[in-house]
Amino acid sequence: MTKIAKAEVAESLLGPLLAERTRLRQSLALLEKALGKGVRESSYAASGREDFAKYDGWLEAQGLSAGLKETERKIAEVKL
């Protein structure tokens, strides 16, 4: 029977999670660069008129932020 150390298993799980965290952070940074730093909090209404580009950016930022939060949770779980 072959035994695998807990540290080796954790290391193999961490690699993809760290890569996913980096991808999500870079995607958020690109979105913020394109639409401004407030894209995570901004409203999709601009001057009383709907701005669908801002809304799409806001919606994407919300999804990326949720994914980043979940990935951070998984990383912390594996590191225990």
Short mmCIF file of N, CA and C in Angstrom, two decimals:
data_model
loop_
_atom_site.label_atom_id
_atom_site.label_comp_id
_atom_site.label_asym_id
_atom_site.label_seq_id
_atom_site.Cartn_x
_atom_site.Cartn_y
_atom_site.Cartn_z
N MET A 1 0.83 -1.17 0.00
CA MET A 1 0.00 0.00 0.00
C MET A 1 0.88 1.24 0.00
N THR A 2 0.54 2.18 -0.85
CA THR A 2 1.29 3.43 -0.93
C THR A 2 0.61 4.50 -0.10
N LYS A 3 1.41 5.18 0.69
CA LYS A 3 0.87 6.27 1.51
C LYS A 3 1.30 7.59 0.89
N ILE A 4 0.38 8.53 0.90
CA ILE A 4 0.66 9.87 0.39
C ILE A 4 0.52 10.84 1.55
N ALA A 5 1.51 11.68 1.70
CA ALA A 5 1.49 12.64 2.80
C ALA A 5 0.40 13.69 2.58
N LYS A 6 -0.18 14.13 3.68
CA LYS A 6 -1.24 15.14 3.63
C LYS A 6 -0.76 16.40 2.93
N ALA A 7 0.49 16.77 3.17
CA ALA A 7 1.06 17.98 2.56
C ALA A 7 1.11 17.85 1.03
N GLU A 8 1.41 16.67 0.53
CA GLU A 8 1.46 16.45 -0.92
C GLU A 8 0.08 16.58 -1.54
N VAL A 9 -0.92 16.07 -0.87
CA VAL A 9 -2.29 16.17 -1.37
C VAL A 9 -2.73 17.64 -1.37
N ALA A 10 -2.45 18.33 -0.28
CA ALA A 10 -2.81 19.74 -0.18
C ALA A 10 -2.12 20.55 -1.28
N GLU A 11 -0.86 20.25 -1.53
CA GLU A 11 -0.12 20.95 -2.57
C GLU A 11 -0.73 20.73 -3.95
N SER A 12 -1.15 19.50 -4.21
CA SER A 12 -1.74 19.20 -5.52
C SER A 12 -3.11 19.87 -5.68
N LEU A 13 -3.81 20.09 -4.59
CA LEU A 13 -5.10 20.78 -4.65
C LEU A 13 -4.93 22.30 -4.73
N LEU A 14 -3.87 22.80 -4.12
CA LEU A 14 -3.65 24.25 -4.09
C LEU A 14 -3.28 24.83 -5.45
N GLY A 15 -2.54 24.11 -6.24
CA GLY A 15 -2.09 24.63 -7.53
C GLY A 15 -3.22 25.17 -8.39
N PRO A 16 -4.22 24.36 -8.70
CA PRO A 16 -5.33 24.86 -9.52
C PRO A 16 -6.13 25.97 -8.85
N LEU A 17 -6.26 25.91 -7.52
CA LEU A 17 -7.00 26.96 -6.81
C LEU A 17 -6.26 28.29 -6.88
N LEU A 18 -4.94 28.25 -6.73
CA LEU A 18 -4.15 29.48 -6.82
C LEU A 18 -4.19 30.06 -8.24
N ALA A 19 -4.18 29.18 -9.22
CA ALA A 19 -4.28 29.64 -10.62
C ALA A 19 -5.64 30.28 -10.87
N GLU A 20 -6.69 29.70 -10.33
CA GLU A 20 -8.04 30.25 -10.49
C GLU A 20 -8.14 31.61 -9.79
N ARG A 21 -7.54 31.73 -8.60
CA ARG A 21 -7.56 33.01 -7.89
C ARG A 21 -6.85 34.09 -8.70
N THR A 22 -5.72 33.74 -9.29
CA THR A 22 -4.98 34.70 -10.11
C THR A 22 -5.80 35.12 -11.33
N ARG A 23 -6.45 34.16 -11.97
CA ARG A 23 -7.27 34.46 -13.14
C ARG A 23 -8.42 35.39 -12.78
N LEU A 24 -9.08 35.13 -11.66
CA LEU A 24 -10.20 35.97 -11.23
C LEU A 24 -9.74 37.38 -10.88
N ARG A 25 -8.61 37.48 -10.18
CA ARG A 25 -8.07 38.80 -9.83
C ARG A 25 -7.70 39.60 -11.08
N GLN A 26 -7.09 38.94 -12.05
CA GLN A 26 -6.71 39.62 -13.28
C GLN A 26 -7.95 40.06 -14.06
N SER A 27 -8.96 39.23 -14.10
CA SER A 27 -10.20 39.58 -14.80
C SER A 27 -10.86 40.78 -14.15
N LEU A 28 -10.89 40.81 -12.82
CA LEU A 28 -11.46 41.95 -12.11
C LEU A 28 -10.65 43.22 -12.37
N ALA A 29 -9.33 43.08 -12.39
CA ALA A 29 -8.48 44.25 -12.64
C ALA A 29 -8.72 44.81 -14.04
N LEU A 30 -8.85 43.93 -15.03
CA LEU A 30 -9.14 44.39 -16.40
C LEU A 30 -10.49 45.07 -16.48
N LEU A 31 -11.47 44.53 -15.80
CA LEU A 31 -12.81 45.11 -15.79
C LEU A 31 -12.79 46.48 -15.12
N GLU A 32 -12.07 46.58 -14.01
CA GLU A 32 -11.95 47.87 -13.33
C GLU A 32 -11.20 48.89 -14.17
N LYS A 33 -10.21 48.44 -14.90
CA LYS A 33 -9.46 49.34 -15.77
C LYS A 33 -10.36 49.87 -16.90
N ALA A 34 -11.20 49.00 -17.43
CA ALA A 34 -12.08 49.38 -18.53
C ALA A 34 -13.25 50.25 -18.08
N LEU A 35 -13.82 49.94 -16.92
CA LEU A 35 -15.06 50.62 -16.50
C LEU A 35 -14.90 51.50 -15.27
N GLY A 36 -13.73 51.51 -14.68
CA GLY A 36 -13.50 52.34 -13.50
C GLY A 36 -13.49 51.52 -12.22
N LYS A 37 -12.85 52.05 -11.20
CA LYS A 37 -12.68 51.34 -9.93
C LYS A 37 -14.01 51.04 -9.25
N GLY A 38 -15.03 51.85 -9.47
CA GLY A 38 -16.30 51.65 -8.78
C GLY A 38 -17.22 50.66 -9.45
N VAL A 39 -16.71 49.88 -10.38
CA VAL A 39 -17.57 48.97 -11.14
C VAL A 39 -18.24 47.93 -10.23
N ARG A 40 -17.62 47.59 -9.13
CA ARG A 40 -18.21 46.60 -8.24
C ARG A 40 -19.43 47.17 -7.49
N GLU A 41 -19.43 48.47 -7.24
CA GLU A 41 -20.51 49.07 -6.47
C GLU A 41 -21.44 49.91 -7.33
N SER A 42 -21.04 50.21 -8.54
CA SER A 42 -21.79 51.18 -9.33
C SER A 42 -23.18 50.70 -9.73
N SER A 43 -24.01 51.65 -9.96
CA SER A 43 -25.37 51.37 -10.41
C SER A 43 -25.38 51.32 -11.93
N TYR A 44 -26.36 50.67 -12.49
CA TYR A 44 -26.45 50.60 -13.94
C TYR A 44 -27.22 51.77 -14.51
N ALA A 45 -27.73 52.64 -13.64
CA ALA A 45 -28.44 53.83 -14.13
C ALA A 45 -27.47 55.00 -14.17
N ALA A 46 -27.42 55.68 -15.28
CA ALA A 46 -26.56 56.86 -15.44
C ALA A 46 -27.41 58.03 -15.90
N SER A 47 -27.48 59.04 -15.07
CA SER A 47 -28.24 60.25 -15.39
C SER A 47 -29.71 59.94 -15.72
N GLY A 48 -30.29 59.02 -14.99
CA GLY A 48 -31.69 58.69 -15.20
C GLY A 48 -31.94 57.78 -16.40
N ARG A 49 -30.92 57.45 -17.15
CA ARG A 49 -31.08 56.56 -18.31
C ARG A 49 -30.31 55.29 -18.05
N GLU A 50 -30.84 54.19 -18.52
CA GLU A 50 -30.16 52.92 -18.32
C GLU A 50 -28.91 52.84 -19.19
N ASP A 51 -27.85 52.38 -18.61
CA ASP A 51 -26.59 52.20 -19.32
C ASP A 51 -26.25 50.71 -19.25
N PHE A 52 -26.61 49.99 -20.31
CA PHE A 52 -26.47 48.54 -20.30
C PHE A 52 -25.02 48.08 -20.25
N ALA A 53 -24.10 48.87 -20.78
CA ALA A 53 -22.68 48.49 -20.71
C ALA A 53 -22.22 48.49 -19.26
N LYS A 54 -22.62 49.52 -18.50
CA LYS A 54 -22.25 49.57 -17.09
C LYS A 54 -22.92 48.45 -16.31
N TYR A 55 -24.17 48.18 -16.65
CA TYR A 55 -24.88 47.11 -15.95
C TYR A 55 -24.21 45.76 -16.23
N ASP A 56 -23.84 45.52 -17.47
CA ASP A 56 -23.16 44.28 -17.82
C ASP A 56 -21.84 44.16 -17.08
N GLY A 57 -21.10 45.27 -17.00
CA GLY A 57 -19.83 45.29 -16.27
C GLY A 57 -20.04 45.03 -14.79
N TRP A 58 -21.08 45.66 -14.23
CA TRP A 58 -21.39 45.47 -12.81
C TRP A 58 -21.76 44.00 -12.55
N LEU A 59 -22.58 43.44 -13.42
CA LEU A 59 -23.02 42.06 -13.27
C LEU A 59 -21.84 41.10 -13.36
N GLU A 60 -20.95 41.34 -14.31
CA GLU A 60 -19.75 40.50 -14.45
C GLU A 60 -18.86 40.63 -13.22
N ALA A 61 -18.70 41.86 -12.72
CA ALA A 61 -17.88 42.08 -11.53
C ALA A 61 -18.46 41.35 -10.33
N GLN A 62 -19.79 41.32 -10.21
CA GLN A 62 -20.42 40.61 -9.11
C GLN A 62 -20.12 39.11 -9.18
N GLY A 63 -20.20 38.56 -10.38
CA GLY A 63 -19.89 37.14 -10.57
C GLY A 63 -18.44 36.81 -10.28
N LEU A 64 -17.53 37.66 -10.77
CA LEU A 64 -16.11 37.45 -10.53
C LEU A 64 -15.79 37.57 -9.04
N SER A 65 -16.39 38.55 -8.37
CA SER A 65 -16.16 38.73 -6.94
C SER A 65 -16.65 37.53 -6.13
N ALA A 66 -17.82 37.02 -6.50
CA ALA A 66 -18.35 35.83 -5.82
C ALA A 66 -17.44 34.62 -6.05
N GLY A 67 -16.96 34.47 -7.27
CA GLY A 67 -16.04 33.37 -7.57
C GLY A 67 -14.74 33.50 -6.82
N LEU A 68 -14.24 34.72 -6.71
CA LEU A 68 -13.00 34.97 -5.98
C LEU A 68 -13.18 34.66 -4.49
N LYS A 69 -14.30 35.07 -3.94
CA LYS A 69 -14.58 34.80 -2.52
C LYS A 69 -14.64 33.29 -2.26
N GLU A 70 -15.30 32.57 -3.14
CA GLU A 70 -15.42 31.11 -3.00
C GLU A 70 -14.06 30.43 -3.14
N THR A 71 -13.25 30.90 -4.09
CA THR A 71 -11.92 30.34 -4.29
C THR A 71 -11.04 30.60 -3.07
N GLU A 72 -11.13 31.81 -2.51
CA GLU A 72 -10.36 32.14 -1.30
C GLU A 72 -10.78 31.23 -0.14
N ARG A 73 -12.07 30.93 -0.04
CA ARG A 73 -12.57 30.05 1.01
C ARG A 73 -11.99 28.64 0.84
N LYS A 74 -11.97 28.15 -0.41
CA LYS A 74 -11.44 26.82 -0.67
C LYS A 74 -9.95 26.75 -0.37
N ILE A 75 -9.21 27.81 -0.71
CA ILE A 75 -7.77 27.86 -0.43
C ILE A 75 -7.54 27.79 1.07
N ALA A 76 -8.30 28.56 1.82
CA ALA A 76 -8.15 28.55 3.28
C ALA A 76 -8.49 27.18 3.86
N GLU A 77 -9.47 26.53 3.29
CA GLU A 77 -9.88 25.20 3.74
C GLU A 77 -8.78 24.17 3.50
N VAL A 78 -8.15 24.25 2.35
CA VAL A 78 -7.08 23.29 2.01
C VAL A 78 -5.85 23.53 2.88
N LYS A 79 -5.58 24.78 3.20
CA LYS A 79 -4.39 25.11 4.00
C LYS A 79 -4.51 24.64 5.44
N LEU A 80 -5.73 24.36 5.90
CA LEU A 80 -5.90 23.86 7.28
C LEU A 80 -5.34 22.51 7.37
#
